[in-house]
PDB file of C-alpha atoms in Angstrom:
ATOM      1  CA  MET Y   6     -71.093 106.519 268.029  1.00 50.00           C
ATOM      2  CA  ALA Y   7     -70.281 109.165 270.442  1.00 48.00           C
ATOM      3  CA  GLN Y   8     -69.408 106.517 273.032  1.00 49.00           C
ATOM      4  CA  ALA Y   9     -66.801 104.714 270.309  1.00 48.00           C
ATOM      5  CA  ARG Y  10     -65.085 108.177 269.578  1.00 48.00           C
ATOM      6  CA  ARG Y  11     -64.524 108.970 273.319  1.00 48.00           C
ATOM      7  CA  ARG Y  12     -63.174 104.968 273.501  1.00 47.00           C
ATOM      8  CA  ARG Y  13     -60.928 105.632 270.835  1.00 47.00           C
ATOM      9  CA  ALA Y  14     -59.452 109.047 271.960  1.00 48.00           C
ATOM     10  CA  GLY Y  15     -59.019 107.352 275.029  1.00 50.00           C
ATOM     11  CA  VAL Y  16     -56.533 104.859 273.103  1.00 45.00           C
ATOM     12  CA  GLU Y  17     -54.764 107.381 271.502  1.00 49.00           C
ATOM     13  CA  GLN Y  18     -54.081 109.464 274.376  1.00 48.00           C
ATOM     14  CA  LYS Y  19     -52.910 106.340 276.116  1.00 48.00           C
ATOM     15  CA  PHE Y  20     -50.341 105.368 273.430  1.00 48.00           C
ATOM     16  CA  SER Y  21     -49.438 109.075 272.348  1.00 48.00           C
ATOM     17  CA  ARG Y  22     -47.984 109.253 275.975  1.00 46.00           C
ATOM     18  CA  ILE Y  23     -45.673 106.146 275.361  1.00 45.00           C
ATOM     19  CA  LEU Y  24     -44.682 107.717 271.820  1.00 50.00           C
ATOM     20  CA  CYS Y  25     -44.041 111.652 273.133  1.00 43.00           C
ATOM     21  CA  VAL Y  26     -40.663 110.699 273.675  1.00 39.00           C
ATOM     22  CA  THR Y  27     -39.819 109.952 270.079  1.00 42.00           C
ATOM     23  CA  LYS Y  28     -42.050 112.781 269.047  1.00 43.00           C
ATOM     24  CA  SER Y  29     -39.321 115.315 270.837  1.00 37.00           C
ATOM     25  CA  LEU Y  30     -36.683 114.232 268.702  1.00 37.00           C
ATOM     26  CA  SER Y  31     -35.351 115.075 265.357  1.00 36.00           C
ATOM     27  CA  PRO Y  32     -34.671 112.599 262.372  1.00 37.00           C
ATOM     28  CA  SER Y  33     -31.174 112.798 262.789  1.00 33.00           C
ATOM     29  CA  GLN Y  34     -31.267 111.837 266.429  1.00 35.00           C
ATOM     30  CA  PHE Y  35     -33.356 108.899 265.618  1.00 35.00           C
ATOM     31  CA  ILE Y  36     -30.862 107.749 262.887  1.00 34.00           C
ATOM     32  CA  MET Y  37     -28.183 107.834 265.456  1.00 32.00           C
ATOM     33  CA  LYS Y  38     -30.233 105.550 268.057  1.00 47.00           C
ATOM     34  CA  THR Y  39     -30.476 103.158 265.108  1.00 51.00           C
ATOM     35  CA  ASN Y  40     -28.003 101.686 262.873  1.00 58.00           C
ATOM     36  CA  ASN Y  41     -27.407 104.828 260.361  1.00 62.00           C
ATOM     37  CA  LEU Y  42     -28.973 103.261 257.572  1.00 66.00           C
ATOM     38  CA  LYS Y  43     -28.659 105.175 254.560  1.00 74.00           C
ATOM     39  CA  THR Y  44     -30.979 104.508 251.279  1.00 82.00           C
ATOM     40  CA  GLN Y  45     -30.905 106.815 248.247  1.00 85.00           C
ATOM     41  CA  TYR Y  46     -33.949 108.695 249.670  1.00 90.00           C
ATOM     42  CA  PRO Y  47     -33.239 110.944 252.869  1.00 92.00           C
ATOM     43  CA  GLU Y  48     -37.369 111.085 253.570  1.00 94.00           C
ATOM     44  CA  LEU Y  49     -37.264 107.079 253.794  1.00 94.00           C
ATOM     45  CA  ASP Y  50     -34.499 107.011 256.135  1.00 94.00           C
ATOM     46  CA  SER Y  51     -36.359 109.152 258.553  1.00 94.00           C
ATOM     47  CA  VAL Y  52     -39.559 107.395 258.121  1.00 96.00           C
ATOM     48  CA  MET Y  53     -38.141 104.106 258.907  1.00 96.00           C
ATOM     49  CA  ALA Y  54     -35.683 105.509 261.575  1.00 96.00           C
ATOM     50  CA  LYS Y  55     -38.903 106.878 263.736  1.00 96.00           C
ATOM     51  CA  LEU Y  56     -40.816 103.952 262.833  1.00 97.00           C
ATOM     52  CA  ALA Y  57     -38.214 101.248 264.434  1.00 97.00           C
ATOM     53  CA  LYS Y  58     -38.196 103.560 267.574  1.00 97.00           C
ATOM     54  CA  ASN Y  59     -41.515 103.942 268.131  1.00 98.00           C
ATOM     55  CA  LEU Y  60     -42.083 100.179 267.614  1.00 98.00           C
ATOM     56  CA  GLN Y  61     -39.360  99.633 270.255  1.00 98.00           C
ATOM     57  CA  ASN Y  62     -40.766 102.187 272.292  1.00 98.00           C
ATOM     58  CA  VAL Y  63     -44.126 100.813 272.538  1.00 98.00           C
ATOM     59  CA  LEU Y  64     -43.256  97.027 272.715  1.00 98.00           C
ATOM     60  CA  GLY Y  65     -40.805  97.042 274.994  1.00 98.00           C
ATOM     61  CA  GLU Y  66     -38.680  94.064 275.924  1.00 97.00           C
ATOM     62  CA  ASN Y  67     -40.830  92.097 273.294  1.00 98.00           C
ATOM     63  CA  PHE Y  68     -39.267  93.960 270.470  1.00 98.00           C
ATOM     64  CA  VAL Y  69     -36.119  92.635 268.896  1.00 98.00           C
ATOM     65  CA  GLY Y  70     -35.600  94.412 265.495  1.00 98.00           C
ATOM     66  CA  LEU Y  71     -36.688  95.671 262.180  1.00 98.00           C
ATOM     67  CA  TYR Y  72     -34.919  94.701 259.434  1.00 98.00           C
ATOM     68  CA  LEU Y  73     -35.261  95.951 255.538  1.00 97.00           C
ATOM     69  CA  GLN Y  74     -35.660  93.335 252.897  1.00 96.00           C
ATOM     70  CA  GLY Y  75     -37.166  93.356 249.233  1.00 94.00           C
ATOM     71  CA  SER Y  76     -35.502  95.798 246.739  1.00 92.00           C
ATOM     72  CA  LEU Y  77     -34.171  97.808 249.148  1.00 93.00           C
ATOM     73  CA  VAL Y  78     -31.699  95.231 249.764  1.00 94.00           C
ATOM     74  CA  LEU Y  79     -31.870  93.221 246.547  1.00 93.00           C
ATOM     75  CA  GLY Y  80     -31.441  96.332 244.439  1.00 89.00           C
ATOM     76  CA  ASP Y  81     -33.209  98.429 241.786  1.00 86.00           C
ATOM     77  CA  PHE Y  82     -35.786 100.250 244.628  1.00 90.00           C
ATOM     78  CA  ASP Y  83     -37.163 102.983 242.897  1.00 85.00           C
ATOM     79  CA  LEU Y  84     -40.338 105.224 243.404  1.00 84.00           C
ATOM     80  CA  THR Y  85     -42.624 102.594 242.369  1.00 83.00           C
ATOM     81  CA  SER Y  86     -41.097  99.801 244.731  1.00 88.00           C
ATOM     82  CA  ASP Y  87     -42.962  98.628 247.567  1.00 90.00           C
ATOM     83  CA  VAL Y  88     -41.255  99.318 251.298  1.00 95.00           C
ATOM     84  CA  ASP Y  89     -40.475  95.574 252.694  1.00 96.00           C
ATOM     85  CA  PHE Y  90     -39.242  94.636 255.878  1.00 98.00           C
ATOM     86  CA  ILE Y  91     -40.118  92.708 258.798  1.00 98.00           C
ATOM     87  CA  VAL Y  92     -40.385  93.037 262.499  1.00 99.00           C
ATOM     88  CA  VAL Y  93     -38.950  90.600 264.760  1.00 99.00           C
ATOM     89  CA  VAL Y  94     -40.547  89.948 268.450  1.00 99.00           C
ATOM     90  CA  ASN Y  95     -39.423  87.669 271.022  1.00 98.00           C
ATOM     91  CA  LYS Y  96     -43.275  86.422 271.030  1.00 98.00           C
ATOM     92  CA  GLU Y  97     -46.468  86.430 269.361  1.00 97.00           C
ATOM     93  CA  LEU Y  98     -48.420  89.779 269.961  1.00 98.00           C
ATOM     94  CA  THR Y  99     -50.609  90.041 272.668  1.00 98.00           C
ATOM     95  CA  GLU Y 100     -54.461  91.792 272.121  1.00 98.00           C
ATOM     96  CA  GLU Y 101     -52.977  95.304 273.613  1.00 98.00           C
ATOM     97  CA  GLU Y 102     -49.702  95.282 271.844  1.00 98.00           C
ATOM     98  CA  VAL Y 103     -51.870  94.558 268.494  1.00 98.00           C
ATOM     99  CA  LYS Y 104     -53.349  97.852 269.328  1.00 98.00           C
ATOM    100  CA  LYS Y 105     -50.225  99.457 269.757  1.00 98.00           C
ATOM    101  CA  VAL Y 106     -48.661  98.496 266.596  1.00 98.00           C
ATOM    102  CA  GLN Y 107     -51.960  99.689 265.148  1.00 98.00           C
ATOM    103  CA  TYR Y 108     -51.577 103.041 266.731  1.00 97.00           C
ATOM    104  CA  VAL Y 109     -47.725 103.486 265.529  1.00 97.00           C
ATOM    105  CA  HIS Y 110     -48.971 102.674 262.038  1.00 98.00           C
ATOM    106  CA  THR Y 111     -51.818 104.601 261.906  1.00 97.00           C
ATOM    107  CA  ASN Y 112     -49.624 107.763 262.960  1.00 95.00           C
ATOM    108  CA  THR Y 113     -47.334 106.571 260.445  1.00 96.00           C
ATOM    109  CA  TYR Y 114     -49.589 106.164 258.006  1.00 95.00           C
ATOM    110  CA  ASN Y 115     -51.055 109.476 258.161  1.00 95.00           C
ATOM    111  CA  GLN Y 116     -47.872 111.505 257.835  1.00 94.00           C
ATOM    112  CA  ASP Y 117     -47.310 113.700 254.759  1.00 91.00           C
ATOM    113  CA  ASN Y 118     -45.270 111.771 252.381  1.00 90.00           C
ATOM    114  CA  ARG Y 119     -45.077 109.107 249.440  1.00 90.00           C
ATOM    115  CA  TRP Y 120     -43.149 106.262 251.626  1.00 94.00           C
ATOM    116  CA  VAL Y 121     -45.653 106.006 254.475  1.00 95.00           C
ATOM    117  CA  LYS Y 122     -48.286 104.358 252.191  1.00 93.00           C
ATOM    118  CA  ARG Y 123     -46.017 101.993 250.794  1.00 94.00           C
ATOM    119  CA  LEU Y 124     -45.048 100.281 253.735  1.00 97.00           C
ATOM    120  CA  GLU Y 125     -45.414  96.125 253.814  1.00 97.00           C
ATOM    121  CA  TYR Y 126     -44.441  94.340 256.990  1.00 98.00           C
ATOM    122  CA  SER Y 127     -44.957  91.547 259.305  1.00 98.00           C
ATOM    123  CA  TYR Y 128     -44.277  90.891 262.850  1.00 98.00           C
ATOM    124  CA  PHE Y 129     -42.273  87.657 263.168  1.00 98.00           C
ATOM    125  CA  PRO Y 130     -41.990  85.994 266.647  1.00 97.00           C
ATOM    126  CA  LYS Y 131     -38.487  84.448 266.644  1.00 96.00           C
ATOM    127  CA  ASN Y 132     -39.333  80.627 267.062  1.00 94.00           C
ATOM    128  CA  ILE Y 133     -41.244  80.996 263.871  1.00 94.00           C
ATOM    129  CA  LEU Y 134     -38.655  83.115 261.966  1.00 95.00           C
ATOM    130  CA  ARG Y 135     -36.350  80.205 262.918  1.00 92.00           C
ATOM    131  CA  LYS Y 136     -38.723  77.710 260.948  1.00 82.00           C
ATOM    132  CA  THR Y 137     -39.051  76.851 257.639  1.00 74.00           C
ATOM    133  CA  SER Y 138     -42.598  77.768 256.416  1.00 64.00           C
ATOM    134  CA  SER Y 139     -43.905  78.784 253.114  1.00 60.00           C
ATOM    135  CA  PRO Y 140     -47.734  79.126 251.632  1.00 56.00           C
ATOM    136  CA  PHE Y 141     -47.287  77.061 248.608  1.00 54.00           C
ATOM    137  CA  PRO Y 142     -48.261  74.686 248.231  1.00 53.00           C
ATOM    138  CA  ILE Y 143     -51.808  75.592 250.336  1.00 50.00           C
ATOM    139  CA  THR Y 144     -52.255  72.947 253.185  1.00 52.00           C
ATOM    140  CA  ASN Y 145     -54.834  72.633 255.709  1.00 48.00           C
ATOM    141  CA  ASP Y 146     -52.595  74.058 258.216  1.00 55.00           C
ATOM    142  CA  GLN Y 147     -52.152  77.336 256.253  1.00 63.00           C
ATOM    143  CA  LYS Y 148     -54.015  79.402 259.284  1.00 66.00           C
ATOM    144  CA  ASN Y 149     -51.281  78.152 261.430  1.00 74.00           C
ATOM    145  CA  LYS Y 150     -48.408  80.280 259.013  1.00 86.00           C
ATOM    146  CA  GLU Y 151     -50.106  83.472 259.212  1.00 93.00           C
ATOM    147  CA  LEU Y 152     -48.552  86.466 260.927  1.00 96.00           C
ATOM    148  CA  TRP Y 153     -49.980  90.070 262.034  1.00 97.00           C
ATOM    149  CA  TYR Y 154     -49.487  91.852 258.759  1.00 98.00           C
ATOM    150  CA  PHE Y 155     -49.853  95.518 257.044  1.00 97.00           C
ATOM    151  CA  ASN Y 156     -50.380  95.323 253.134  1.00 96.00           C
ATOM    152  CA  ASN Y 157     -49.031  97.367 250.749  1.00 92.00           C
ATOM    153  CA  GLY Y 158     -50.892 100.947 251.146  1.00 87.00           C
ATOM    154  CA  HIS Y 159     -53.287  99.550 253.822  1.00 93.00           C
ATOM    155  CA  PRO Y 160     -53.934 101.068 257.144  1.00 94.00           C
ATOM    156  CA  THR Y 161     -55.158  98.257 258.981  1.00 96.00           C
ATOM    157  CA  ILE Y 162     -53.495  94.997 260.510  1.00 97.00           C
ATOM    158  CA  GLU Y 163     -54.452  91.705 259.305  1.00 97.00           C
ATOM    159  CA  ARG Y 164     -53.469  87.954 259.591  1.00 96.00           C
ATOM    160  CA  SER Y 165     -51.635  86.914 256.721  1.00 94.00           C
ATOM    161  CA  ASP Y 166     -48.760  84.141 255.569  1.00 91.00           C
ATOM    162  CA  HIS Y 167     -47.695  86.916 253.100  1.00 91.00           C
ATOM    163  CA  CYS Y 168     -44.081  86.968 254.567  1.00 94.00           C
ATOM    164  CA  ASN Y 169     -44.000  83.891 256.056  1.00 94.00           C
ATOM    165  CA  THR Y 170     -41.514  82.046 253.411  1.00 94.00           C
ATOM    166  CA  LEU Y 171     -38.486  80.559 252.984  1.00 95.00           C
ATOM    167  CA  VAL Y 172     -37.691  83.962 250.301  1.00 96.00           C
ATOM    168  CA  THR Y 173     -38.533  86.191 253.147  1.00 96.00           C
ATOM    169  CA  ARG Y 174     -35.960  84.685 255.439  1.00 97.00           C
ATOM    170  CA  TRP Y 175     -33.263  84.186 252.996  1.00 97.00           C
ATOM    171  CA  THR Y 176     -33.458  87.675 252.019  1.00 98.00           C
ATOM    172  CA  VAL Y 177     -33.030  89.044 255.395  1.00 98.00           C
ATOM    173  CA  ARG Y 178     -30.621  86.574 256.505  1.00 97.00           C
ATOM    174  CA  GLU Y 179     -28.202  87.156 253.249  1.00 97.00           C
ATOM    175  CA  LYS Y 180     -29.097  90.412 252.440  1.00 96.00           C
ATOM    176  CA  GLY Y 181     -31.375  92.035 255.105  1.00 96.00           C
ATOM    177  CA  LYS Y 182     -30.260  95.595 257.133  1.00 95.00           C
ATOM    178  CA  ALA Y 183     -31.141  96.172 260.516  1.00 96.00           C
ATOM    179  CA  VAL Y 184     -32.660  99.293 260.970  1.00 96.00           C
ATOM    180  CA  ILE Y 185     -32.451  98.317 264.935  1.00 96.00           C
ATOM    181  CA  GLY Y 186     -31.726  95.096 266.489  1.00 97.00           C
ATOM    182  CA  PRO Y 187     -28.781  92.196 266.094  1.00 97.00           C
ATOM    183  CA  ASP Y 188     -27.448  90.610 262.625  1.00 97.00           C
ATOM    184  CA  PRO Y 189     -30.113  88.651 261.116  1.00 97.00           C
ATOM    185  CA  LYS Y 190     -28.078  85.848 260.517  1.00 97.00           C
ATOM    186  CA  SER Y 191     -28.292  84.938 264.481  1.00 96.00           C
ATOM    187  CA  LEU Y 192     -31.897  85.026 264.388  1.00 97.00           C
ATOM    188  CA  ILE Y 193     -32.407  83.042 260.868  1.00 96.00           C
ATOM    189  CA  GLU Y 194     -30.626  79.444 259.888  1.00 93.00           C
ATOM    190  CA  PRO Y 195     -29.021  79.101 256.836  1.00 94.00           C
ATOM    191  CA  ILE Y 196     -31.233  77.729 253.665  1.00 94.00           C
ATOM    192  CA  SER Y 197     -29.634  75.835 251.157  1.00 94.00           C
ATOM    193  CA  PRO Y 198     -30.221  76.610 247.346  1.00 97.00           C
ATOM    194  CA  ASN Y 199     -32.190  73.746 246.753  1.00 96.00           C
ATOM    195  CA  THR Y 200     -34.435  74.092 249.811  1.00 94.00           C
ATOM    196  CA  LEU Y 201     -34.866  77.670 248.654  1.00 95.00           C
ATOM    197  CA  ARG Y 202     -35.636  76.330 244.855  1.00 96.00           C
ATOM    198  CA  ARG Y 203     -38.272  73.969 246.120  1.00 94.00           C
ATOM    199  CA  GLU Y 204     -40.530  76.676 247.558  1.00 94.00           C
ATOM    200  CA  ILE Y 205     -39.331  78.985 244.503  1.00 96.00           C
ATOM    201  CA  LYS Y 206     -40.885  76.302 242.299  1.00 96.00           C
ATOM    202  CA  ASP Y 207     -43.899  75.622 244.707  1.00 93.00           C
ATOM    203  CA  THR Y 208     -44.814  79.337 244.771  1.00 93.00           C
ATOM    204  CA  LEU Y 209     -44.381  79.665 240.891  1.00 96.00           C
ATOM    205  CA  ILE Y 210     -46.738  76.967 239.503  1.00 96.00           C
ATOM    206  CA  GLY Y 211     -49.093  77.289 242.882  1.00 93.00           C
ATOM    207  CA  TRP Y 212     -49.416  80.985 242.315  1.00 94.00           C
ATOM    208  CA  GLY Y 213     -49.008  81.056 238.443  1.00 97.00           C
ATOM    209  CA  GLU Y 214     -51.845  78.261 238.439  1.00 96.00           C
ATOM    210  CA  TYR Y 215     -54.233  80.266 240.757  1.00 95.00           C
ATOM    211  CA  LEU Y 216     -53.719  83.705 238.699  1.00 95.00           C
ATOM    212  CA  LEU Y 217     -54.451  81.749 235.557  1.00 97.00           C
ATOM    213  CA  LYS Y 218     -57.826  80.535 236.761  1.00 97.00           C
ATOM    214  CA  ASN Y 219     -58.686  84.208 238.556  1.00 95.00           C
ATOM    215  CA  PRO Y 220     -57.136  86.513 236.202  1.00 96.00           C
ATOM    216  CA  LYS Y 221     -59.760  89.108 236.433  1.00 96.00           C
ATOM    217  CA  GLN Y 222     -58.101  90.647 239.829  1.00 94.00           C
ATOM    218  CA  TYR Y 223     -55.130  91.342 237.793  1.00 97.00           C
ATOM    219  CA  GLU Y 224     -56.329  92.579 234.617  1.00 97.00           C
ATOM    220  CA  ASN Y 225     -55.072  96.380 235.279  1.00 97.00           C
ATOM    221  CA  ARG Y 226     -51.871  98.434 233.714  1.00 97.00           C
ATOM    222  CA  PHE Y 227     -49.732  97.778 236.982  1.00 95.00           C
ATOM    223  CA  TYR Y 228     -50.270  94.032 237.259  1.00 97.00           C
ATOM    224  CA  GLN Y 229     -49.730  93.630 233.415  1.00 97.00           C
ATOM    225  CA  SER Y 230     -46.188  94.519 233.736  1.00 97.00           C
ATOM    226  CA  TYR Y 231     -45.494  93.196 237.463  1.00 96.00           C
ATOM    227  CA  LEU Y 232     -46.714  89.861 236.126  1.00 98.00           C
ATOM    228  CA  VAL Y 233     -44.099  89.556 233.407  1.00 98.00           C
ATOM    229  CA  LEU Y 234     -41.226  91.207 235.471  1.00 97.00           C
ATOM    230  CA  ASN Y 235     -41.896  89.342 238.414  1.00 96.00           C
ATOM    231  CA  PHE Y 236     -42.035  85.629 236.420  1.00 98.00           C
ATOM    232  CA  CYS Y 237     -38.753  86.450 234.903  1.00 98.00           C
ATOM    233  CA  ARG Y 238     -37.140  87.174 238.623  1.00 98.00           C
ATOM    234  CA  ILE Y 239     -39.097  83.985 239.992  1.00 98.00           C
ATOM    235  CA  LEU Y 240     -37.140  81.826 236.704  1.00 98.00           C
ATOM    236  CA  HIS Y 241     -33.862  83.166 237.448  1.00 98.00           C
ATOM    237  CA  ASP Y 242     -34.060  82.800 241.323  1.00 98.00           C
ATOM    238  CA  LEU Y 243     -35.043  78.959 240.488  1.00 98.00           C
ATOM    239  CA  ASP Y 244     -32.082  78.790 238.172  1.00 98.00           C
ATOM    240  CA  LYS Y 245     -29.935  80.242 240.740  1.00 98.00           C
ATOM    241  CA  GLY Y 246     -30.766  79.144 244.073  1.00 98.00           C
ATOM    242  CA  GLU Y 247     -30.947  82.659 245.251  1.00 97.00           C
ATOM    243  CA  ILE Y 248     -33.318  85.612 245.252  1.00 98.00           C
ATOM    244  CA  SER Y 249     -32.619  88.659 243.067  1.00 96.00           C
ATOM    245  CA  SER Y 250     -33.914  91.977 241.860  1.00 95.00           C
ATOM    246  CA  LYS Y 251     -36.499  92.476 239.124  1.00 94.00           C
ATOM    247  CA  LEU Y 252     -33.927  93.942 236.695  1.00 95.00           C
ATOM    248  CA  VAL Y 253     -31.395  90.898 237.247  1.00 97.00           C
ATOM    249  CA  GLY Y 254     -34.069  88.632 236.787  1.00 97.00           C
ATOM    250  CA  ILE Y 255     -35.477  90.225 233.218  1.00 97.00           C
ATOM    251  CA  THR Y 256     -31.874  90.365 232.115  1.00 98.00           C
ATOM    252  CA  TRP Y 257     -30.890  86.573 232.720  1.00 98.00           C
ATOM    253  CA  ALA Y 258     -34.855  85.984 230.967  1.00 98.00           C
ATOM    254  CA  LYS Y 259     -33.875  87.817 227.954  1.00 98.00           C
ATOM    255  CA  VAL Y 260     -31.148  85.746 227.330  1.00 98.00           C
ATOM    256  CA  ASN Y 261     -32.177  82.400 228.680  1.00 98.00           C
ATOM    257  CA  LEU Y 262     -35.857  82.345 227.826  1.00 98.00           C
ATOM    258  CA  ASP Y 263     -37.840  81.803 224.079  1.00 97.00           C
ATOM    259  CA  SER Y 264     -36.505  85.149 222.417  1.00 98.00           C
ATOM    260  CA  LYS Y 265     -40.225  85.878 221.413  1.00 98.00           C
ATOM    261  CA  TRP Y 266     -40.908  87.032 224.908  1.00 98.00           C
ATOM    262  CA  ILE Y 267     -38.418  89.897 224.786  1.00 98.00           C
ATOM    263  CA  PRO Y 268     -40.316  92.857 223.067  1.00 98.00           C
ATOM    264  CA  LEU Y 269     -43.131  91.927 225.776  1.00 98.00           C
ATOM    265  CA  ILE Y 270     -40.379  92.066 228.724  1.00 98.00           C
ATOM    266  CA  ASP Y 271     -38.663  95.218 227.466  1.00 98.00           C
ATOM    267  CA  TYR Y 272     -42.098  96.771 227.347  1.00 98.00           C
ATOM    268  CA  CYS Y 273     -43.144  96.136 230.686  1.00 97.00           C
ATOM    269  CA  TRP Y 274     -39.785  97.235 232.068  1.00 96.00           C
ATOM    270  CA  GLU Y 275     -40.392 100.444 230.565  1.00 96.00           C
ATOM    271  CA  GLU Y 276     -44.095 100.838 231.868  1.00 95.00           C
ATOM    272  CA  ARG Y 277     -42.744 100.512 235.454  1.00 91.00           C
ATOM    273  CA  LYS Y 278     -40.260 103.221 234.825  1.00 90.00           C
ATOM    274  CA  ASP Y 279     -43.686 105.468 234.980  1.00 92.00           C
ATOM    275  CA  THR Y 280     -43.854 106.326 238.853  1.00 88.00           C
ATOM    276  CA  SER Y 281     -48.001 106.907 238.268  1.00 90.00           C
ATOM    277  CA  ILE Y 282     -48.650 103.484 237.072  1.00 92.00           C
ATOM    278  CA  SER Y 283     -51.198 102.257 239.100  1.00 90.00           C
ATOM    279  CA  VAL Y 284     -54.011  98.938 239.560  1.00 92.00           C
ATOM    280  CA  LYS Y 285     -56.745 101.722 239.004  1.00 94.00           C
ATOM    281  CA  GLN Y 286     -55.390 102.148 235.884  1.00 97.00           C
ATOM    282  CA  PRO Y 287     -56.730 100.018 232.794  1.00 97.00           C
ATOM    283  CA  ALA Y 288     -54.695  97.230 231.301  1.00 97.00           C
ATOM    284  CA  LYS Y 289     -54.382  97.474 227.337  1.00 97.00           C
ATOM    285  CA  PRO Y 290     -56.161  94.080 226.236  1.00 97.00           C
ATOM    286  CA  GLU Y 291     -53.436  92.865 223.910  1.00 97.00           C
ATOM    287  CA  ILE Y 292     -50.571  93.330 226.428  1.00 98.00           C
ATOM    288  CA  TYR Y 293     -52.811  91.549 229.249  1.00 98.00           C
ATOM    289  CA  LYS Y 294     -53.402  88.556 226.838  1.00 98.00           C
ATOM    290  CA  GLN Y 295     -49.795  88.360 226.327  1.00 98.00           C
ATOM    291  CA  SER Y 296     -48.450  88.775 229.952  1.00 98.00           C
ATOM    292  CA  LEU Y 297     -51.079  85.998 230.677  1.00 98.00           C
ATOM    293  CA  GLN Y 298     -49.337  83.595 227.990  1.00 98.00           C
ATOM    294  CA  PHE Y 299     -46.228  84.817 229.622  1.00 99.00           C
ATOM    295  CA  VAL Y 300     -46.970  83.477 232.891  1.00 98.00           C
ATOM    296  CA  LYS Y 301     -48.853  80.108 231.418  1.00 98.00           C
ATOM    297  CA  TYR Y 302     -45.024  79.802 230.020  1.00 99.00           C
ATOM    298  CA  ALA Y 303     -43.282  80.390 232.918  1.00 98.00           C
ATOM    299  CA  VAL Y 304     -45.627  77.746 234.679  1.00 98.00           C
ATOM    300  CA  GLU Y 305     -44.726  75.093 232.155  1.00 98.00           C
ATOM    301  CA  GLU Y 306     -40.967  75.811 232.606  1.00 98.00           C
ATOM    302  CA  GLY Y 307     -41.222  75.551 236.256  1.00 97.00           C
ATOM    303  CA  LYS Y 308     -42.761  72.045 236.097  1.00 97.00           C
ATOM    304  CA  ARG Y 309     -39.813  71.057 233.951  1.00 97.00           C
ATOM    305  CA  TYR Y 310     -37.236  72.229 236.431  1.00 97.00           C
ATOM    306  CA  ILE Y 311     -36.118  69.047 238.271  1.00 95.00           C
ATOM    307  CA  VAL Y 312     -34.910  70.208 242.029  1.00 94.00           C
ATOM    308  CA  ASN Y 313     -32.250  67.503 243.087  1.00 87.00           C
TER     309      ASN Y 313
END
C-alpha cells in the first residue's frame, strides 16, 4: 500500500510540473489564449478553457483541438445538462499519454464547482474522426470502434464507442465550437441527411429494443423523463435529417406524433426543469410504465420510416 502511494505521488509530481505554467495563469488569461468561448455560465467557460490548455500542455504536438458539442451548441443547455465535447488528437494516445490525461481529468474533477462533475468526452484520433462509424447495429468489430472516454460524472478513463457516431461528427462539424483548435469542418467530411438518418434509425431501434428488454437499469426519476424527451428528439432528427435540441424535438413531437402522448411529454419536460432530478431518486411507477410504452411506440415509428 505504501509503495503504491509513493508511485502515485511520483506520477502526480511529474505531471504537476507539466501543468505548473497553466496553474499560474488567471481564468481571463486562459480565455484570451483560447477562442474567447462564451456560454451563459462564466464558471463553465473557465473550466473548459483551463481544461483545454492543460490538455494541450500535457499532450504537446499530439493535441489538435477541443470542441464543444451536445446541447451546449444545439441549444437549450441548462443546469441539468451534460457538458459534451470531444478532444481531437493526431494519433491514438500512448499508455503514457493516457496517464497524463487521467491526471488532468482528476485535477479538474476535484475542483469545487458543479460543472466538473458533468464532463463527458472522448479522445478522437484525426484519422478515426474522418471515418463514418456507428455503434448500432452492434457488430463483431465493436471493440475496434472504442475510444478513450470519460463518462458523465465519472472520475476514471475507460474505453467506449459512446461518442464514435455520425451524430457526434455531424454536431461537431455543423454546430461545434472550438475552445482550442482549427475549424472542425477541416477535420470532418460532410455527412448527408440520409446517411445521418440511417444511423439515427439504427440507433433508435437498437437502443430502444435493448432498453425494453433491460428496463430495470432505467427505472428512476431521471430516466423516466429522459427517455421520453430523448426519443422525441430522435424521431424529430430522423424526420429532418439533422440533429436538434430536446426542446425542438418535443415541440415537433407534440404536433406530429399521436396526441395521446402530449400529457406525458409535458410532464417529462417539467420534470427536467428540476435541477435536483437524479438517477438516485425512484421513478413513479405509472409514469415509468408510460415512458416504456412511449419508447415502444417510438421504435415502431422508427421501423416504419423508410430512408431513401
